[in-house]
Amino acid sequence: MRTDIFARLDREPEPPKIEIPRMSRTRKALFGGTLAFYLAIVVAVLVSSTLVILDWKVMLFRPYQQWPELHPFLDYFVVLGQRGPTAVMIAAWLGWRSWRQHTLRPLLALGTALLLLNVTVGAVKLGLGRLGPHYATQIGSAELFAGGDIFPSGHTANAVVTWGILAYLATTPQARRYLSVMSAVVALGVGATTVYLGTHWLSDVLLGWAAGLLILLALPLFEPLIGRAELAVFAVRERWRARRRTTPSTPVASGGPRPAPVPQVASALGDEPPCEPIGAGHGGHAGTGRTTGTVAGTGQLTQPRPHAVRSERTPVTPAGSRRPGRSRPMTGG
């Protein structure tokens, strides 16, 4: 007898009707405000404003030296922002959801969000080339265009996207609220942890939060593309299944020609191939290679059938044979 726990592991009989988020007015307003905040952070760092001075004050404060007892725990906690481990965990959960709900949308949405994250954040990192706190060379400088890749914080942006995608794909309002709070706590904690460890400036973390939030807010714009990709994948799967079900066969018509039997070859020692006996009942003639006969009840002659021709070559005893020749015993005088 199954319990409710194991019953929930079964696939749903029919795909559920999932409400896809749309670009509502509220979402557009949040996207516009977040984009303005993003651009303000970039401009503040470019002009070396007060934000850059705050970066240096926090870095010189060295939080990891002020509270060293937190260091062992935060070293593990920051892994929640690394792209590899978090992507594997979230993909495993969304893969199970895709299998259970007969849809590829969760996995395709995750792939789209991670692709947007790599393109947008990676382009800004390489374009600005900011050095991290551990590699800074001049106090008070923004450390831009120096070959670095620290601005914005990839850990922070990745935490916002990978954990926020769970709230984005939630199927009920209550689950969406709980997952939104959880993802916000994780993203804020990962960003603050990078500042504590001294691997990022404070402005890096602020821009990372904005970058990840922009991707989540803009994701409904890519829903039509995700839907077309899902239909294309399902169409390929159906064609593959139909090809596997179709097994080509070549039926032989009734009364049609049959493949000829393989003739038996005489052995090297002169063995004769089998041949049909010549009997009087079939109207055979001795010394010939064909036989004729009549069909019972009719006066028609059957067509002669070819028989194997007896080999006229005398078998030769192989050289060096130890078998003595046959001789008749001598009797009498």
Short mmCIF file of C-alpha atoms in Angstrom, two decimals:
data_model
loop_
_atom_site.label_atom_id
_atom_site.label_comp_id
_atom_site.label_asym_id
_atom_site.label_seq_id
_atom_site.Cartn_x
_atom_site.Cartn_y
_atom_site.Cartn_z
CA MET A 1 0.00 0.00 0.00
CA ARG A 2 1.52 3.29 -1.12
CA THR A 3 1.82 6.24 1.18
CA ASP A 4 1.31 9.86 0.17
CA ILE A 5 5.07 10.43 0.08
CA PHE A 6 5.64 7.82 -2.63
CA ALA A 7 2.48 8.85 -4.47
CA ARG A 8 3.93 12.33 -4.97
CA LEU A 9 6.89 10.79 -6.81
CA ASP A 10 4.65 9.54 -9.63
CA ARG A 11 4.19 11.52 -12.79
CA GLU A 12 1.04 13.57 -13.01
CA PRO A 13 -1.49 11.96 -15.38
CA GLU A 14 -1.87 15.17 -17.38
CA PRO A 15 0.42 18.19 -17.68
CA PRO A 16 -0.74 20.88 -15.23
CA LYS A 17 -1.82 24.27 -16.45
CA ILE A 18 1.09 26.51 -15.43
CA GLU A 19 0.59 30.26 -15.47
CA ILE A 20 3.48 31.92 -17.28
CA PRO A 21 4.55 35.32 -15.88
CA ARG A 22 4.01 38.30 -18.16
CA MET A 23 5.56 41.75 -18.41
CA SER A 24 2.96 43.54 -16.32
CA ARG A 25 3.12 47.22 -15.43
CA THR A 26 4.55 46.44 -12.03
CA ARG A 27 7.28 44.28 -13.53
CA LYS A 28 8.10 46.96 -16.10
CA ALA A 29 8.33 49.60 -13.36
CA LEU A 30 10.66 47.38 -11.31
CA PHE A 31 12.78 46.67 -14.38
CA GLY A 32 13.11 50.38 -15.14
CA GLY A 33 14.04 51.25 -11.54
CA THR A 34 16.59 48.43 -11.31
CA LEU A 35 18.15 49.47 -14.63
CA ALA A 36 18.48 53.07 -13.39
CA PHE A 37 20.15 51.83 -10.19
CA TYR A 38 22.51 49.65 -12.28
CA LEU A 39 23.60 52.57 -14.45
CA ALA A 40 24.03 54.81 -11.39
CA ILE A 41 26.44 52.33 -9.78
CA VAL A 42 28.49 52.09 -12.98
CA VAL A 43 28.71 55.87 -13.33
CA ALA A 44 29.63 56.31 -9.66
CA VAL A 45 32.54 53.90 -10.02
CA LEU A 46 33.69 55.42 -13.33
CA VAL A 47 33.95 58.93 -11.84
CA SER A 48 35.53 57.66 -8.57
CA SER A 49 32.80 59.16 -6.45
CA THR A 50 32.06 58.68 -2.76
CA LEU A 51 31.10 55.07 -3.47
CA VAL A 52 34.70 54.25 -4.35
CA ILE A 53 35.89 55.86 -1.10
CA LEU A 54 33.38 53.69 0.78
CA ASP A 55 34.80 50.65 -0.99
CA TRP A 56 38.26 51.42 0.32
CA LYS A 57 37.05 52.09 3.88
CA VAL A 58 35.29 48.71 4.03
CA MET A 59 38.29 46.95 2.55
CA LEU A 60 40.76 48.55 4.99
CA PHE A 61 38.43 47.69 7.87
CA ARG A 62 39.06 44.02 7.01
CA PRO A 63 35.93 42.36 8.39
CA TYR A 64 37.54 38.90 8.23
CA GLN A 65 40.02 40.11 10.86
CA GLN A 66 37.36 41.75 13.03
CA TRP A 67 35.22 38.61 13.30
CA PRO A 68 37.50 35.67 12.59
CA GLU A 69 35.15 33.16 14.23
CA LEU A 70 32.77 33.52 11.26
CA HIS A 71 35.39 32.66 8.69
CA PRO A 72 35.06 28.82 8.69
CA PHE A 73 31.28 28.92 8.26
CA LEU A 74 31.26 31.67 5.63
CA ASP A 75 33.88 29.83 3.58
CA TYR A 76 31.29 27.10 2.98
CA PHE A 77 28.30 29.42 2.77
CA VAL A 78 29.77 31.36 -0.15
CA VAL A 79 29.61 28.18 -2.25
CA LEU A 80 25.87 28.89 -2.62
CA GLY A 81 26.90 31.61 -5.07
CA GLN A 82 29.29 29.56 -7.19
CA ARG A 83 27.89 28.82 -10.61
CA GLY A 84 28.90 25.18 -10.92
CA PRO A 85 27.50 23.65 -7.69
CA THR A 86 24.36 25.79 -7.64
CA ALA A 87 23.56 25.13 -11.32
CA VAL A 88 23.84 21.37 -10.76
CA MET A 89 21.56 21.43 -7.70
CA ILE A 90 18.92 23.63 -9.29
CA ALA A 91 19.04 21.72 -12.59
CA ALA A 92 18.48 18.41 -10.75
CA TRP A 93 15.41 19.78 -8.97
CA LEU A 94 13.97 21.39 -12.10
CA GLY A 95 14.73 18.26 -14.13
CA TRP A 96 12.58 16.21 -11.76
CA ARG A 97 9.83 18.81 -12.06
CA SER A 98 10.06 18.68 -15.84
CA TRP A 99 9.73 14.89 -15.84
CA ARG A 100 6.81 14.92 -13.39
CA GLN A 101 4.86 17.67 -15.14
CA HIS A 102 5.54 16.56 -18.74
CA THR A 103 7.16 19.87 -19.68
CA LEU A 104 10.62 21.19 -20.48
CA ARG A 105 9.88 24.78 -19.49
CA PRO A 106 11.68 24.71 -16.09
CA LEU A 107 14.94 23.48 -17.61
CA LEU A 108 14.70 25.79 -20.62
CA ALA A 109 13.99 28.78 -18.38
CA LEU A 110 17.04 27.97 -16.24
CA GLY A 111 19.22 27.60 -19.33
CA THR A 112 18.01 30.91 -20.74
CA ALA A 113 18.64 32.74 -17.45
CA LEU A 114 22.17 31.34 -17.11
CA LEU A 115 22.95 32.23 -20.71
CA LEU A 116 21.79 35.81 -20.17
CA LEU A 117 23.83 35.95 -16.96
CA ASN A 118 27.03 34.82 -18.66
CA VAL A 119 26.62 37.21 -21.58
CA THR A 120 25.65 40.37 -19.70
CA VAL A 121 27.79 40.04 -16.58
CA GLY A 122 30.76 38.65 -18.49
CA ALA A 123 30.70 41.50 -21.00
CA VAL A 124 30.72 44.17 -18.25
CA LYS A 125 33.47 42.36 -16.34
CA LEU A 126 35.77 42.22 -19.34
CA GLY A 127 34.86 45.71 -20.53
CA LEU A 128 35.60 47.52 -17.27
CA GLY A 129 38.49 45.28 -16.17
CA ARG A 130 38.41 46.20 -12.48
CA LEU A 131 40.88 44.67 -10.04
CA GLY A 132 39.77 43.11 -6.77
CA PRO A 133 40.68 44.35 -3.27
CA HIS A 134 43.54 41.88 -2.89
CA TYR A 135 45.17 43.14 -6.11
CA ALA A 136 44.58 46.90 -5.67
CA THR A 137 47.61 49.07 -6.38
CA GLN A 138 46.63 52.64 -5.42
CA ILE A 139 44.55 53.71 -2.43
CA GLY A 140 41.43 55.62 -3.45
CA SER A 141 41.57 54.45 -7.05
CA ALA A 142 38.67 52.67 -8.75
CA GLU A 143 41.16 50.18 -10.26
CA LEU A 144 39.34 50.15 -13.61
CA PHE A 145 40.72 49.02 -16.98
CA ALA A 146 43.54 47.16 -15.31
CA GLY A 147 42.83 43.66 -16.69
CA GLY A 148 40.65 42.45 -13.82
CA ASP A 149 37.25 40.76 -13.90
CA ILE A 150 35.70 41.59 -10.55
CA PHE A 151 33.01 44.18 -11.36
CA PRO A 152 30.12 43.23 -11.00
CA SER A 153 30.27 40.35 -8.54
CA GLY A 154 29.60 37.08 -10.34
CA HIS A 155 28.91 35.23 -7.09
CA THR A 156 26.19 37.70 -6.15
CA ALA A 157 24.53 37.83 -9.57
CA ASN A 158 24.60 34.05 -9.84
CA ALA A 159 22.99 33.65 -6.41
CA VAL A 160 20.19 36.03 -7.40
CA VAL A 161 19.49 34.18 -10.67
CA THR A 162 19.86 30.52 -9.67
CA TRP A 163 17.88 30.77 -6.45
CA GLY A 164 15.45 33.37 -7.77
CA ILE A 165 14.50 31.12 -10.70
CA LEU A 166 12.78 28.84 -8.18
CA ALA A 167 10.43 31.65 -7.18
CA TYR A 168 9.94 32.60 -10.82
CA LEU A 169 8.82 29.05 -11.72
CA ALA A 170 6.61 28.54 -8.65
CA THR A 171 3.10 27.35 -9.49
CA THR A 172 1.23 28.84 -6.50
CA PRO A 173 1.30 32.37 -5.01
CA GLN A 174 2.15 31.04 -1.56
CA ALA A 175 5.13 29.03 -2.85
CA ARG A 176 6.26 32.07 -4.84
CA ARG A 177 6.29 34.25 -1.71
CA TYR A 178 8.24 31.73 0.36
CA LEU A 179 10.77 31.08 -2.39
CA SER A 180 11.20 34.80 -3.04
CA VAL A 181 12.10 35.41 0.60
CA MET A 182 14.47 32.43 0.64
CA SER A 183 16.26 33.47 -2.56
CA ALA A 184 16.58 37.07 -1.34
CA VAL A 185 18.16 35.93 1.94
CA VAL A 186 20.63 33.66 0.14
CA ALA A 187 21.56 36.33 -2.42
CA LEU A 188 22.05 39.03 0.24
CA GLY A 189 24.07 36.63 2.38
CA VAL A 190 26.36 35.56 -0.47
CA GLY A 191 27.03 39.18 -1.46
CA ALA A 192 27.82 40.24 2.11
CA THR A 193 30.06 37.18 2.53
CA THR A 194 32.23 38.18 -0.44
CA VAL A 195 32.72 41.61 1.14
CA TYR A 196 33.57 39.97 4.47
CA LEU A 197 36.16 37.70 2.83
CA GLY A 198 37.69 40.64 0.96
CA THR A 199 37.21 39.16 -2.49
CA HIS A 200 34.88 41.94 -3.75
CA TRP A 201 34.35 45.63 -3.30
CA LEU A 202 31.04 46.80 -1.87
CA SER A 203 30.13 48.38 -5.23
CA ASP A 204 30.77 45.00 -6.94
CA VAL A 205 28.11 43.40 -4.77
CA LEU A 206 25.60 46.21 -5.35
CA LEU A 207 26.00 45.88 -9.10
CA GLY A 208 25.76 42.08 -8.87
CA TRP A 209 22.42 42.28 -7.09
CA ALA A 210 21.11 44.66 -9.75
CA ALA A 211 22.44 42.52 -12.62
CA GLY A 212 20.78 39.34 -11.35
CA LEU A 213 17.49 41.08 -10.65
CA LEU A 214 17.42 42.56 -14.15
CA ILE A 215 17.68 39.07 -15.66
CA LEU A 216 14.81 37.72 -13.58
CA LEU A 217 12.61 40.71 -14.39
CA ALA A 218 13.33 40.46 -18.13
CA LEU A 219 12.82 36.69 -18.34
CA PRO A 220 9.11 36.90 -19.41
CA LEU A 221 10.27 38.55 -22.64
CA PHE A 222 11.91 35.24 -23.60
CA GLU A 223 8.92 33.02 -22.79
CA PRO A 224 7.72 32.82 -26.45
CA LEU A 225 11.20 31.63 -27.46
CA ILE A 226 11.17 29.07 -24.65
CA GLY A 227 7.76 27.79 -25.80
CA ARG A 228 8.93 27.36 -29.40
CA ALA A 229 12.05 25.54 -28.27
CA GLU A 230 9.95 23.16 -26.16
CA LEU A 231 7.66 22.35 -29.11
CA ALA A 232 10.67 21.73 -31.35
CA VAL A 233 12.23 19.31 -28.84
CA PHE A 234 8.95 17.39 -28.46
CA ALA A 235 8.56 17.18 -32.26
CA VAL A 236 12.04 15.68 -32.59
CA ARG A 237 11.22 13.18 -29.83
CA GLU A 238 8.01 12.07 -31.57
CA ARG A 239 9.82 11.56 -34.88
CA TRP A 240 12.47 9.50 -33.14
CA ARG A 241 9.84 7.33 -31.44
CA ALA A 242 7.99 6.82 -34.73
CA ARG A 243 11.22 5.77 -36.42
CA ARG A 244 11.90 3.24 -33.68
CA ARG A 245 8.39 1.76 -33.94
CA THR A 246 8.69 1.34 -37.72
CA THR A 247 10.60 -1.88 -38.55
CA PRO A 248 11.22 -2.39 -42.28
CA SER A 249 10.32 -5.87 -43.61
CA THR A 250 10.30 -7.53 -47.07
CA PRO A 251 7.43 -10.08 -47.13
CA VAL A 252 7.62 -12.93 -49.65
CA ALA A 253 4.48 -13.40 -51.77
CA SER A 254 2.69 -16.73 -51.59
CA GLY A 255 3.91 -19.00 -54.37
CA GLY A 256 6.77 -16.65 -55.22
CA PRO A 257 10.32 -17.70 -55.89
CA ARG A 258 12.27 -19.08 -53.00
CA PRO A 259 15.98 -18.62 -52.51
CA ALA A 260 17.96 -21.41 -54.10
CA PRO A 261 19.61 -23.86 -51.69
CA VAL A 262 23.35 -23.75 -51.33
CA PRO A 263 24.88 -26.62 -53.34
CA GLN A 264 27.02 -29.12 -51.47
CA VAL A 265 30.62 -29.22 -52.60
CA ALA A 266 32.49 -32.48 -52.88
CA SER A 267 35.33 -32.96 -50.47
CA ALA A 268 38.95 -33.12 -51.48
CA LEU A 269 39.05 -36.93 -51.05
CA GLY A 270 36.61 -37.54 -53.88
CA ASP A 271 33.34 -37.89 -51.96
CA GLU A 272 30.41 -37.75 -54.30
CA PRO A 273 27.60 -35.25 -53.78
CA PRO A 274 24.23 -36.75 -52.93
CA CYS A 275 21.92 -37.38 -55.88
CA GLU A 276 18.39 -38.65 -56.14
CA PRO A 277 17.96 -42.32 -56.83
CA ILE A 278 16.77 -43.29 -60.23
CA GLY A 279 13.73 -45.49 -59.88
CA ALA A 280 11.39 -47.11 -62.27
CA GLY A 281 8.41 -45.53 -60.61
CA HIS A 282 9.54 -42.09 -61.82
CA GLY A 283 10.18 -43.22 -65.33
CA GLY A 284 13.95 -42.66 -64.99
CA HIS A 285 16.48 -43.86 -67.50
CA ALA A 286 19.69 -45.42 -66.30
CA GLY A 287 22.82 -43.61 -67.25
CA THR A 288 21.16 -40.24 -67.75
CA GLY A 289 21.15 -37.15 -65.63
CA ARG A 290 17.39 -36.54 -65.67
CA THR A 291 14.21 -38.29 -64.67
CA THR A 292 10.67 -38.04 -65.92
CA GLY A 293 7.43 -39.20 -64.40
CA THR A 294 3.69 -38.75 -64.36
CA VAL A 295 1.47 -37.06 -61.86
CA ALA A 296 -0.94 -39.38 -60.12
CA GLY A 297 -4.41 -39.16 -61.62
CA THR A 298 -3.31 -37.19 -64.68
CA GLY A 299 -1.57 -38.09 -67.89
CA GLN A 300 0.75 -35.13 -67.86
CA LEU A 301 4.45 -35.54 -67.67
CA THR A 302 6.38 -33.67 -65.05
CA GLN A 303 9.24 -31.45 -66.05
CA PRO A 304 12.64 -33.12 -65.81
CA ARG A 305 14.74 -31.99 -62.90
CA PRO A 306 18.51 -31.72 -63.14
CA HIS A 307 20.56 -33.95 -60.89
CA ALA A 308 24.09 -33.71 -59.77
CA VAL A 309 26.54 -35.18 -62.27
CA ARG A 310 28.64 -38.00 -60.92
CA SER A 311 32.26 -37.10 -60.82
CA GLU A 312 34.24 -39.28 -63.23
CA ARG A 313 37.58 -38.46 -61.68
CA THR A 314 39.15 -41.42 -59.92
CA PRO A 315 40.02 -40.58 -56.35
CA VAL A 316 43.72 -40.41 -55.88
CA THR A 317 45.33 -41.64 -52.71
CA PRO A 318 47.29 -38.80 -51.16
CA ALA A 319 51.08 -39.15 -51.33
CA GLY A 320 52.70 -40.50 -48.26
CA SER A 321 49.63 -42.38 -47.03
CA ARG A 322 50.39 -45.04 -44.44
CA ARG A 323 47.40 -47.13 -45.41
CA PRO A 324 48.53 -50.24 -47.34
CA GLY A 325 46.88 -51.12 -50.59
CA ARG A 326 44.04 -53.65 -50.53
CA SER A 327 45.15 -57.21 -51.43
CA ARG A 328 43.30 -60.50 -51.58
CA PRO A 329 44.61 -63.33 -49.43
CA MET A 330 46.40 -66.11 -51.27
CA THR A 331 44.67 -69.47 -50.83
CA GLY A 332 45.37 -72.83 -52.38
CA GLY A 333 48.33 -73.62 -54.62
#
